[in-house]
Coordinates of C-alpha atoms in Angstrom, one line a residue:
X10 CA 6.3 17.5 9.5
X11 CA 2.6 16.6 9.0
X12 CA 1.8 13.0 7.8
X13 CA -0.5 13.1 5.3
X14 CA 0.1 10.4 3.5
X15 CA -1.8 7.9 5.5
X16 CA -3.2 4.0 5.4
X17 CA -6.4 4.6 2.9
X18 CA -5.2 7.7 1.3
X19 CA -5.8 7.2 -3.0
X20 CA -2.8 8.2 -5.0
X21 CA -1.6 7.9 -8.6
X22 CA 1.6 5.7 -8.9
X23 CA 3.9 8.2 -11.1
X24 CA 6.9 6.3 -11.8
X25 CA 7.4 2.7 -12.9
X26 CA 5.3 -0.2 -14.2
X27 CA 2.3 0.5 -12.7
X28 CA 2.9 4.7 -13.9
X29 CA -0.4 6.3 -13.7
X30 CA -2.3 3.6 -12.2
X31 CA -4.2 4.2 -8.7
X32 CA -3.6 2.9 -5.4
X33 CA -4.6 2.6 -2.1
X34 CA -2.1 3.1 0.7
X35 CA -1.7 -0.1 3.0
X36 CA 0.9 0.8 4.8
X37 CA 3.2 3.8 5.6
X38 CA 7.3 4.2 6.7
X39 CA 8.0 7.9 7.1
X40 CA 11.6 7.0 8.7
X41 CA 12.2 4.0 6.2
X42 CA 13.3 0.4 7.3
X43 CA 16.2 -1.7 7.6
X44 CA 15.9 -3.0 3.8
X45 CA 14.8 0.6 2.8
X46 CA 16.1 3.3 4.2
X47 CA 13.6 6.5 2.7
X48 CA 10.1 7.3 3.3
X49 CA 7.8 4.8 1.3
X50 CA 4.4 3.4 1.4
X51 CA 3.0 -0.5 1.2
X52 CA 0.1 0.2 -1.6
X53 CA -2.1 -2.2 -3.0
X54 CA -3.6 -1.0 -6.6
X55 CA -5.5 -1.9 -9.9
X56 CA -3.1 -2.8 -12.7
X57 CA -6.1 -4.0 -15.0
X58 CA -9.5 -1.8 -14.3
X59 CA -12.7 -3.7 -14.9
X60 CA -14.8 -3.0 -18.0
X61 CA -18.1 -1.5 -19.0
X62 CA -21.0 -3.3 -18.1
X63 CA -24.7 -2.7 -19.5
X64 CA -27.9 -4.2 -18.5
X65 CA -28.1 -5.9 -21.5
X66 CA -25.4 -8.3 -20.6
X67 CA -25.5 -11.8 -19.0
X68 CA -24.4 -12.7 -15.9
X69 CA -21.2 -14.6 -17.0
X70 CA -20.8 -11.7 -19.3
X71 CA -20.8 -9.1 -16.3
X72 CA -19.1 -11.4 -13.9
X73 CA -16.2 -11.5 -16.8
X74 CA -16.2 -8.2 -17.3
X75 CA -15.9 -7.1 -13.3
X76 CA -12.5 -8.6 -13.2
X77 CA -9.8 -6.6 -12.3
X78 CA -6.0 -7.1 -11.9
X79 CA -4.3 -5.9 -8.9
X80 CA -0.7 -5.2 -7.6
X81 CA 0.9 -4.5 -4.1
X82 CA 4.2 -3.0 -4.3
X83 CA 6.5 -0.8 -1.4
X84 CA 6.7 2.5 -3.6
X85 CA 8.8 5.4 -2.6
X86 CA 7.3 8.1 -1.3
X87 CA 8.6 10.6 -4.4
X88 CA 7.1 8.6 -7.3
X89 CA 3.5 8.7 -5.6
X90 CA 1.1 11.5 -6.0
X91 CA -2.0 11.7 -3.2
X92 CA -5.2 12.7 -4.4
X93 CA -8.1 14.1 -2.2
X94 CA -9.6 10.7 -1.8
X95 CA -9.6 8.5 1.0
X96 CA -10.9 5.1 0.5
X97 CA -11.8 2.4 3.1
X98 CA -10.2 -0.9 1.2
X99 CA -7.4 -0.2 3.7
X100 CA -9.0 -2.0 6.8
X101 CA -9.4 -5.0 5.3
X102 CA -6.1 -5.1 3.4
X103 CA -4.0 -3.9 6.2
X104 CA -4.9 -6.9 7.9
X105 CA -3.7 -9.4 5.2
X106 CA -1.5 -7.1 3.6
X107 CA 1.9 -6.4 5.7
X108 CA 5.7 -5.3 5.3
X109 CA 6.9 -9.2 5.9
X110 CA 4.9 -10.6 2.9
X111 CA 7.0 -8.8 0.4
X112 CA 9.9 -11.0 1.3
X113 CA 8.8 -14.0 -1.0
X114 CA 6.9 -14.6 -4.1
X115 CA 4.7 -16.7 -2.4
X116 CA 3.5 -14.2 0.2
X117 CA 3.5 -11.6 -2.5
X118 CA 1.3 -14.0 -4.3
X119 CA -1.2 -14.2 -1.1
X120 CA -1.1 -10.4 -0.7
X121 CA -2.3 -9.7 -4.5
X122 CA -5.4 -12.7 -3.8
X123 CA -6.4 -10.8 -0.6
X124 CA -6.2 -7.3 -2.6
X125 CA -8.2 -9.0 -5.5
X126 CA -10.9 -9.8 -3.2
X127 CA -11.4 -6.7 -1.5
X128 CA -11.5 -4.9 -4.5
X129 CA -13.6 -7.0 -6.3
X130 CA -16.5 -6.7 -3.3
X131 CA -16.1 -2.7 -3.0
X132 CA -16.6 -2.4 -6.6
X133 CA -19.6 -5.3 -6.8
X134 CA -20.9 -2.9 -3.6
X135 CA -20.7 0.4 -5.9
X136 CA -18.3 2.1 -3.7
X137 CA -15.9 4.5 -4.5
X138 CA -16.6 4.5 -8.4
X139 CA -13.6 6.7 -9.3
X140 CA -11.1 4.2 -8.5
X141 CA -12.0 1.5 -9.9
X142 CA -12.2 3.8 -13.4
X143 CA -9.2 4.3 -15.4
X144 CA -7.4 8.0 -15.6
X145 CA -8.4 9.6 -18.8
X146 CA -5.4 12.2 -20.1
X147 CA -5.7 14.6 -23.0
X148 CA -3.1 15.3 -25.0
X149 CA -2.1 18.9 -25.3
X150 CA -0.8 20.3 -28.1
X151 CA 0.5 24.3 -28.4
X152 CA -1.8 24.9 -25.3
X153 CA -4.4 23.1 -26.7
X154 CA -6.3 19.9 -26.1
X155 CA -6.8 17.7 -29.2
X156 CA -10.4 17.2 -29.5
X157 CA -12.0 20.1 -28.5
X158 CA -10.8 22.8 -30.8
X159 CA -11.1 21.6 -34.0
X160 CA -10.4 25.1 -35.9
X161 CA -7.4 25.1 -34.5
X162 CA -6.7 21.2 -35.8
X163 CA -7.4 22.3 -39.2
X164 CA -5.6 25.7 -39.0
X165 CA -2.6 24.0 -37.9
X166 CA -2.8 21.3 -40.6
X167 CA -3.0 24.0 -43.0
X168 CA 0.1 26.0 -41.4
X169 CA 2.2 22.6 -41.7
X170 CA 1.3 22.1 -45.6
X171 CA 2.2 25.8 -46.0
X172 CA 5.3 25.0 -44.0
X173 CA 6.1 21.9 -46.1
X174 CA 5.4 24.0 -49.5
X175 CA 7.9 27.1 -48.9
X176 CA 10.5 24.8 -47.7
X177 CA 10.5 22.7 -51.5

């Protein structure tokens, strides 16, 4: 079987808490471990995404607004999806980020500083822009996304009060 899910690969977390956030992989256990025997990954993500920022904006202001939230979990391999994206956080977190630091609260405490401040310099750096943006859905409707077809809004607002009518 071909490994492709790698240390630096970007994927979208599908199950969970952290459901439809992005992450980085850190780590990788095709075979599993002692404590967990399936294929999973170590992945270090962003549970808050930072916020707009504008020129107009001071410096506080910007530095407030660049914040961001991480987490760094062992996820099984079926509730993670792999994008085409490889990003190069995982050098520097593989490093301070392994398997023996999710034992304790404390370590897990270090791991999510040392994830913080990676990802806080990449993005300060400009680099790799998509994942430090949050994943915009659309919500489909009859095979149609809300907000691009209004006719079909206001058609189907007028077939539900004609639905509502012939049933009184």
């Amino acid at each position: 079987m071909v490994k492709f899910l790698k240390p630096g690969k970007v994927v979208i977390v599908l199950n969970g808490r952290f459901a439809g956030k992005k992450a980085v992989i850190v780590h990788s256990f095709e075979g599993g471990t002692p404590a967990r025997p399936y294929g999973h990954a170590l992945v270090a993500g962003v549970d808050r995404y930072p916020l707009k920022v504008n020129r107009d904006m001071s410096k506080k202001r910007v530095e407030k607004r660049s914040r961001m939230k991480p987490f760094v979990r062992a996820i099984n391999y079926n509730h993670l999806m792999p994008t085409r994206y490889l990003v190069d956080v995982a050098d520097g977190l593989k490093a301070s980020t392994t398997p023996d630091m999710m034992t304790t609260p404390d370590k897990r405490k270090e791991a999510r500083k040392a994830a913080k401040a990676i990802f806080e310099e990449k993005y300060k750096a400009g680099k790799h822009s998509w994942f430090f943006n949050k994943l915009r859905f659309e919500i489909c409707v009859g095979g149609c996304c809300l907000g691009r077809h209004q006719e079909f809004l206001e058609s189907m607002a007028v077939r539900k009060v004609m639905i509502t009518v012939s049933l009184d």
